[in-house]
Short mmCIF file of C-alpha atoms in Angstrom, two decimals:
data_model
loop_
_atom_site.label_atom_id
_atom_site.label_comp_id
_atom_site.label_asym_id
_atom_site.label_seq_id
_atom_site.Cartn_x
_atom_site.Cartn_y
_atom_site.Cartn_z
CA ASP T 1 -193.09 10.73 -321.75
CA THR T 2 -189.96 8.75 -322.56
CA ALA T 3 -186.84 10.65 -321.53
CA VAL T 4 -184.21 8.69 -323.47
CA SER T 5 -185.45 6.48 -326.26
CA GLN T 6 -183.60 4.08 -328.52
CA THR T 7 -184.60 2.34 -331.72
CA PRO T 8 -184.71 -0.46 -332.47
CA LYS T 9 -185.12 -2.34 -329.22
CA TYR T 10 -183.97 -5.61 -330.79
CA LEU T 11 -181.73 -6.13 -333.78
CA VAL T 12 -180.84 -9.51 -335.25
CA THR T 13 -178.58 -9.47 -338.27
CA GLN T 14 -175.98 -11.41 -340.21
CA MET T 15 -172.23 -10.99 -339.97
CA GLY T 16 -170.90 -8.44 -342.41
CA ASN T 17 -174.02 -6.29 -342.48
CA ASP T 18 -174.15 -2.59 -341.63
CA LYS T 19 -176.68 -1.36 -339.08
CA SER T 20 -177.62 1.79 -337.20
CA ILE T 21 -179.07 2.43 -333.76
CA LYS T 22 -180.79 5.72 -333.01
CA CYS T 23 -181.05 7.57 -329.72
CA GLU T 24 -183.08 10.61 -328.77
CA GLN T 25 -183.44 12.47 -325.49
CA ASN T 26 -186.07 15.06 -324.59
CA LEU T 27 -184.49 16.19 -321.32
CA GLY T 28 -182.68 19.21 -322.70
CA HIS T 29 -179.32 17.64 -321.85
CA ASP T 30 -176.11 18.69 -323.58
CA THR T 31 -174.13 15.45 -323.29
CA MET T 32 -174.92 12.03 -324.71
CA TYR T 33 -173.16 8.68 -324.46
CA TRP T 34 -173.02 5.22 -325.97
CA TYR T 35 -172.22 2.24 -323.76
CA LYS T 36 -171.76 -1.43 -324.61
CA GLN T 37 -172.87 -4.06 -322.10
CA ASP T 38 -171.56 -7.54 -322.72
CA SER T 39 -173.03 -10.88 -321.70
CA LYS T 40 -171.37 -10.62 -318.28
CA LYS T 41 -173.13 -7.28 -317.69
CA PHE T 42 -169.87 -5.33 -317.91
CA LEU T 43 -170.56 -1.75 -319.00
CA LYS T 44 -168.00 0.01 -321.14
CA ILE T 45 -168.26 3.54 -322.42
CA MET T 46 -167.70 3.87 -326.15
CA PHE T 47 -168.35 7.49 -327.09
CA SER T 48 -169.62 10.74 -325.69
CA TYR T 49 -170.74 13.97 -327.32
CA ASN T 50 -171.14 17.33 -325.66
CA ASN T 51 -173.06 19.92 -327.67
CA LYS T 52 -172.55 17.82 -330.81
CA GLU T 53 -168.78 17.58 -330.31
CA LEU T 54 -167.04 14.27 -329.70
CA ILE T 55 -165.40 14.38 -326.26
CA ILE T 56 -164.89 10.73 -325.40
CA ASN T 57 -163.69 8.22 -327.95
CA GLU T 58 -162.59 5.04 -326.25
CA THR T 59 -160.68 2.21 -327.85
CA VAL T 60 -163.42 1.07 -330.18
CA PRO T 61 -162.98 -0.44 -333.67
CA ASN T 62 -163.39 2.19 -336.36
CA ARG T 63 -166.28 0.12 -337.72
CA PHE T 64 -168.27 2.00 -335.06
CA SER T 65 -169.09 5.56 -335.99
CA PRO T 66 -171.23 7.86 -333.87
CA LYS T 67 -173.07 10.84 -335.29
CA SER T 68 -174.78 13.64 -333.44
CA PRO T 69 -176.95 15.73 -335.77
CA ASP T 70 -178.10 17.90 -332.85
CA LYS T 71 -177.91 17.94 -329.04
CA ALA T 72 -180.98 15.73 -328.69
CA HIS T 73 -179.81 12.92 -330.95
CA LEU T 74 -176.87 10.54 -330.98
CA ASN T 75 -176.82 7.70 -333.48
CA LEU T 76 -174.45 4.77 -333.73
CA HIS T 77 -173.59 3.21 -337.07
CA ILE T 78 -171.79 -0.13 -337.19
CA ASN T 79 -170.14 -1.39 -340.38
CA SER T 80 -169.24 -4.98 -341.19
CA LEU T 81 -170.82 -6.45 -338.09
CA GLU T 82 -168.93 -9.23 -336.30
CA LEU T 83 -170.07 -11.94 -333.89
CA GLY T 84 -168.31 -10.15 -331.04
CA ASP T 85 -170.48 -7.08 -331.55
CA SER T 86 -173.41 -8.96 -330.05
CA ALA T 87 -174.28 -7.08 -326.88
CA VAL T 88 -176.74 -4.61 -325.43
CA TYR T 89 -176.02 -1.03 -326.43
CA PHE T 90 -177.20 1.73 -324.12
CA CYS T 91 -177.57 5.37 -324.89
CA ALA T 92 -177.46 7.86 -322.00
CA SER T 93 -177.61 11.60 -321.53
CA SER T 94 -176.69 14.12 -318.86
CA LEU T 95 -176.35 17.82 -318.24
CA PHE T 96 -172.75 18.76 -317.67
CA SER T 97 -172.16 21.80 -315.49
CA GLY T 98 -168.57 21.21 -314.40
CA VAL T 99 -169.93 18.58 -312.06
CA GLN T 100 -170.79 15.18 -313.44
CA GLU T 101 -174.50 14.87 -312.98
CA THR T 102 -176.85 11.94 -313.19
CA GLN T 103 -176.85 10.03 -316.43
CA TYR T 104 -180.23 8.95 -317.76
CA PHE T 105 -180.19 5.71 -319.67
CA GLY T 106 -182.31 4.47 -322.52
CA PRO T 107 -183.88 1.00 -322.45
CA GLY T 108 -181.10 -0.52 -324.54
CA THR T 109 -180.81 -2.10 -327.97
CA ARG T 110 -180.18 -5.83 -327.95
CA LEU T 111 -177.97 -6.65 -330.92
CA LEU T 112 -177.45 -10.25 -331.98
CA VAL T 113 -175.07 -10.95 -334.83
CA LEU T 114 -175.44 -14.39 -336.42
CA ALA A 1 -156.51 6.09 -313.99
CA GLN A 2 -159.61 5.87 -311.91
CA SER A 3 -161.01 2.39 -311.23
CA VAL A 4 -163.94 0.89 -309.37
CA THR A 5 -164.09 -2.51 -307.69
CA GLN A 6 -167.26 -4.28 -306.72
CA LEU A 7 -166.03 -7.15 -304.64
CA ASP A 8 -169.11 -9.36 -304.87
CA SER A 9 -170.41 -10.52 -308.21
CA GLN A 10 -173.50 -12.10 -306.64
CA VAL A 11 -175.24 -11.57 -303.31
CA PRO A 12 -178.12 -13.84 -302.34
CA VAL A 13 -180.18 -12.65 -299.38
CA PHE A 14 -183.51 -13.59 -297.85
CA GLU A 15 -186.45 -11.24 -298.05
CA GLU A 16 -186.62 -8.71 -295.17
CA ALA A 17 -182.94 -9.28 -294.33
CA PRO A 18 -180.43 -6.42 -294.50
CA VAL A 19 -177.93 -6.21 -297.34
CA GLU A 20 -174.67 -4.43 -298.07
CA LEU A 21 -173.16 -4.22 -301.54
CA ARG A 22 -169.53 -3.21 -301.52
CA CYS A 23 -167.80 -0.69 -303.75
CA ASN A 24 -164.23 0.59 -303.59
CA TYR A 25 -162.61 3.11 -305.89
CA SER A 26 -159.02 4.13 -306.50
CA SER A 27 -157.94 7.23 -304.73
CA SER A 28 -158.40 10.63 -306.26
CA VAL A 29 -158.47 14.20 -305.06
CA SER A 30 -162.10 14.78 -305.82
CA VAL A 31 -164.59 12.20 -306.98
CA TYR A 32 -168.27 11.84 -307.47
CA LEU A 33 -169.84 8.49 -306.66
CA PHE A 34 -173.02 6.87 -307.91
CA TRP A 35 -175.05 3.72 -307.51
CA TYR A 36 -177.28 2.62 -310.36
CA VAL A 37 -179.74 -0.26 -310.52
CA GLN A 38 -180.60 -2.32 -313.59
CA TYR A 39 -183.75 -4.42 -313.46
CA PRO A 40 -183.96 -7.33 -315.91
CA ASN A 41 -184.14 -6.22 -319.54
CA GLN A 42 -184.10 -2.55 -318.65
CA GLY A 43 -181.69 0.36 -318.71
CA LEU A 44 -179.91 1.70 -315.66
CA GLN A 45 -181.51 4.13 -313.27
CA LEU A 46 -179.94 6.18 -310.52
CA LEU A 47 -180.36 4.99 -306.93
CA LEU A 48 -178.27 7.67 -305.25
CA LYS A 49 -175.20 9.83 -305.68
CA TYR A 50 -172.54 11.54 -303.62
CA LEU A 51 -171.20 14.86 -304.93
CA SER A 52 -170.27 16.63 -301.69
CA GLY A 53 -171.56 17.32 -298.20
CA SER A 54 -172.92 14.69 -295.84
CA THR A 55 -171.17 11.37 -296.25
CA LEU A 56 -174.40 9.44 -295.68
CA VAL A 57 -176.51 9.60 -298.78
CA LYS A 58 -180.10 8.44 -298.98
CA GLY A 59 -181.58 7.25 -302.24
CA ILE A 60 -184.74 5.80 -303.66
CA ASN A 61 -186.41 2.56 -302.58
CA GLY A 62 -184.94 2.73 -299.05
CA PHE A 63 -181.31 2.44 -300.11
CA GLU A 64 -178.49 4.46 -298.60
CA ALA A 65 -174.73 4.61 -299.02
CA GLU A 66 -171.85 5.98 -297.02
CA PHE A 67 -168.88 7.74 -298.54
CA ASN A 68 -165.70 6.83 -296.67
CA LYS A 69 -162.76 8.80 -297.98
CA SER A 70 -160.10 7.12 -295.84
CA GLN A 71 -161.17 3.67 -297.02
CA THR A 72 -162.06 4.87 -300.54
CA SER A 73 -165.37 3.07 -300.26
CA PHE A 74 -168.99 3.78 -301.09
CA HIS A 75 -170.96 0.76 -299.87
CA LEU A 76 -174.67 0.48 -300.54
CA ARG A 77 -177.04 -0.70 -297.82
CA LYS A 78 -180.67 -1.48 -297.28
CA PRO A 79 -182.03 -2.53 -293.87
CA SER A 80 -184.76 -4.81 -295.25
CA VAL A 81 -184.89 -6.04 -298.83
CA HIS A 82 -187.89 -7.02 -300.93
CA ILE A 83 -188.22 -9.52 -303.72
CA SER A 84 -188.57 -6.55 -306.09
CA ASP A 85 -185.01 -5.45 -305.23
CA THR A 86 -183.66 -8.37 -307.26
CA ALA A 87 -181.52 -6.67 -309.90
CA GLU A 88 -177.99 -5.82 -310.97
CA TYR A 89 -176.38 -2.96 -309.04
CA PHE A 90 -173.56 -0.86 -310.45
CA CYS A 91 -171.24 1.48 -308.63
CA ALA A 92 -169.74 4.29 -310.71
CA VAL A 93 -167.16 6.99 -310.13
CA SER A 94 -166.43 10.19 -311.95
CA ASP A 95 -163.50 12.53 -311.41
CA SER A 96 -164.29 16.17 -310.90
CA GLY A 97 -164.44 18.07 -314.17
CA THR A 98 -164.69 15.03 -316.43
CA TYR A 99 -167.54 13.68 -318.52
CA LYS A 100 -166.67 10.09 -317.96
CA TYR A 101 -168.10 7.52 -315.59
CA ILE A 102 -166.12 4.45 -314.71
CA PHE A 103 -168.51 1.64 -313.83
CA GLY A 104 -167.79 -1.32 -311.61
CA THR A 105 -168.46 -4.83 -312.85
CA GLY A 106 -171.83 -4.99 -311.11
CA THR A 107 -173.28 -7.03 -308.25
CA ARG A 108 -176.28 -9.23 -308.85
CA LEU A 109 -178.59 -9.04 -305.83
CA LYS A 110 -180.95 -11.99 -305.61
CA VAL A 111 -183.63 -11.74 -302.97
CA LEU A 112 -185.02 -15.10 -301.89
CA ALA A 113 -188.49 -15.72 -300.51
#
């Protein structure tokens, strides 16, 4: 059973398009995250939701909008895609109990903007 | 603000040799420390973590790490590496009571036959 799943796995699109990436976890976790990993493997947190509430919102262009319809899902919508958005986007989830616990990562979505 | 430094961007090592991957973090009253591994074209998975207690932490695949508060370090070690250990390794730190990890820039371990 896949714990954290992301769709699509690969996404190739033109500049200016709008696209969405979906994430689902079946671990019963209450906190979900989006990370961006660039070509140099640097991992940067973008957003985090706890119980459907936004709790981390890093310096990210407002073309990126997360949405959490329930605790098990966290989607990422990107408007007006730019070349610099090309990266691997990882979703992760964890159970927060006052102590930061292990984060479980999805397999990643490889986005290429042409 | 909390920060994490992984001093080596790449570490080549021969198979069956020992390896140490270095990680230093900025000082804080109470931190939690993690090592994650990323195999090619995959997501990250936890190797080991330090929350409290014994400063020597054992993880999966024969890896271990030692928390050194005075040196603000959490170096990862393995006494004998395999070709299958070739991957990117990330150190991460989280302050007590926060949701946020700060990841290091990663160390690429390349195990040579």
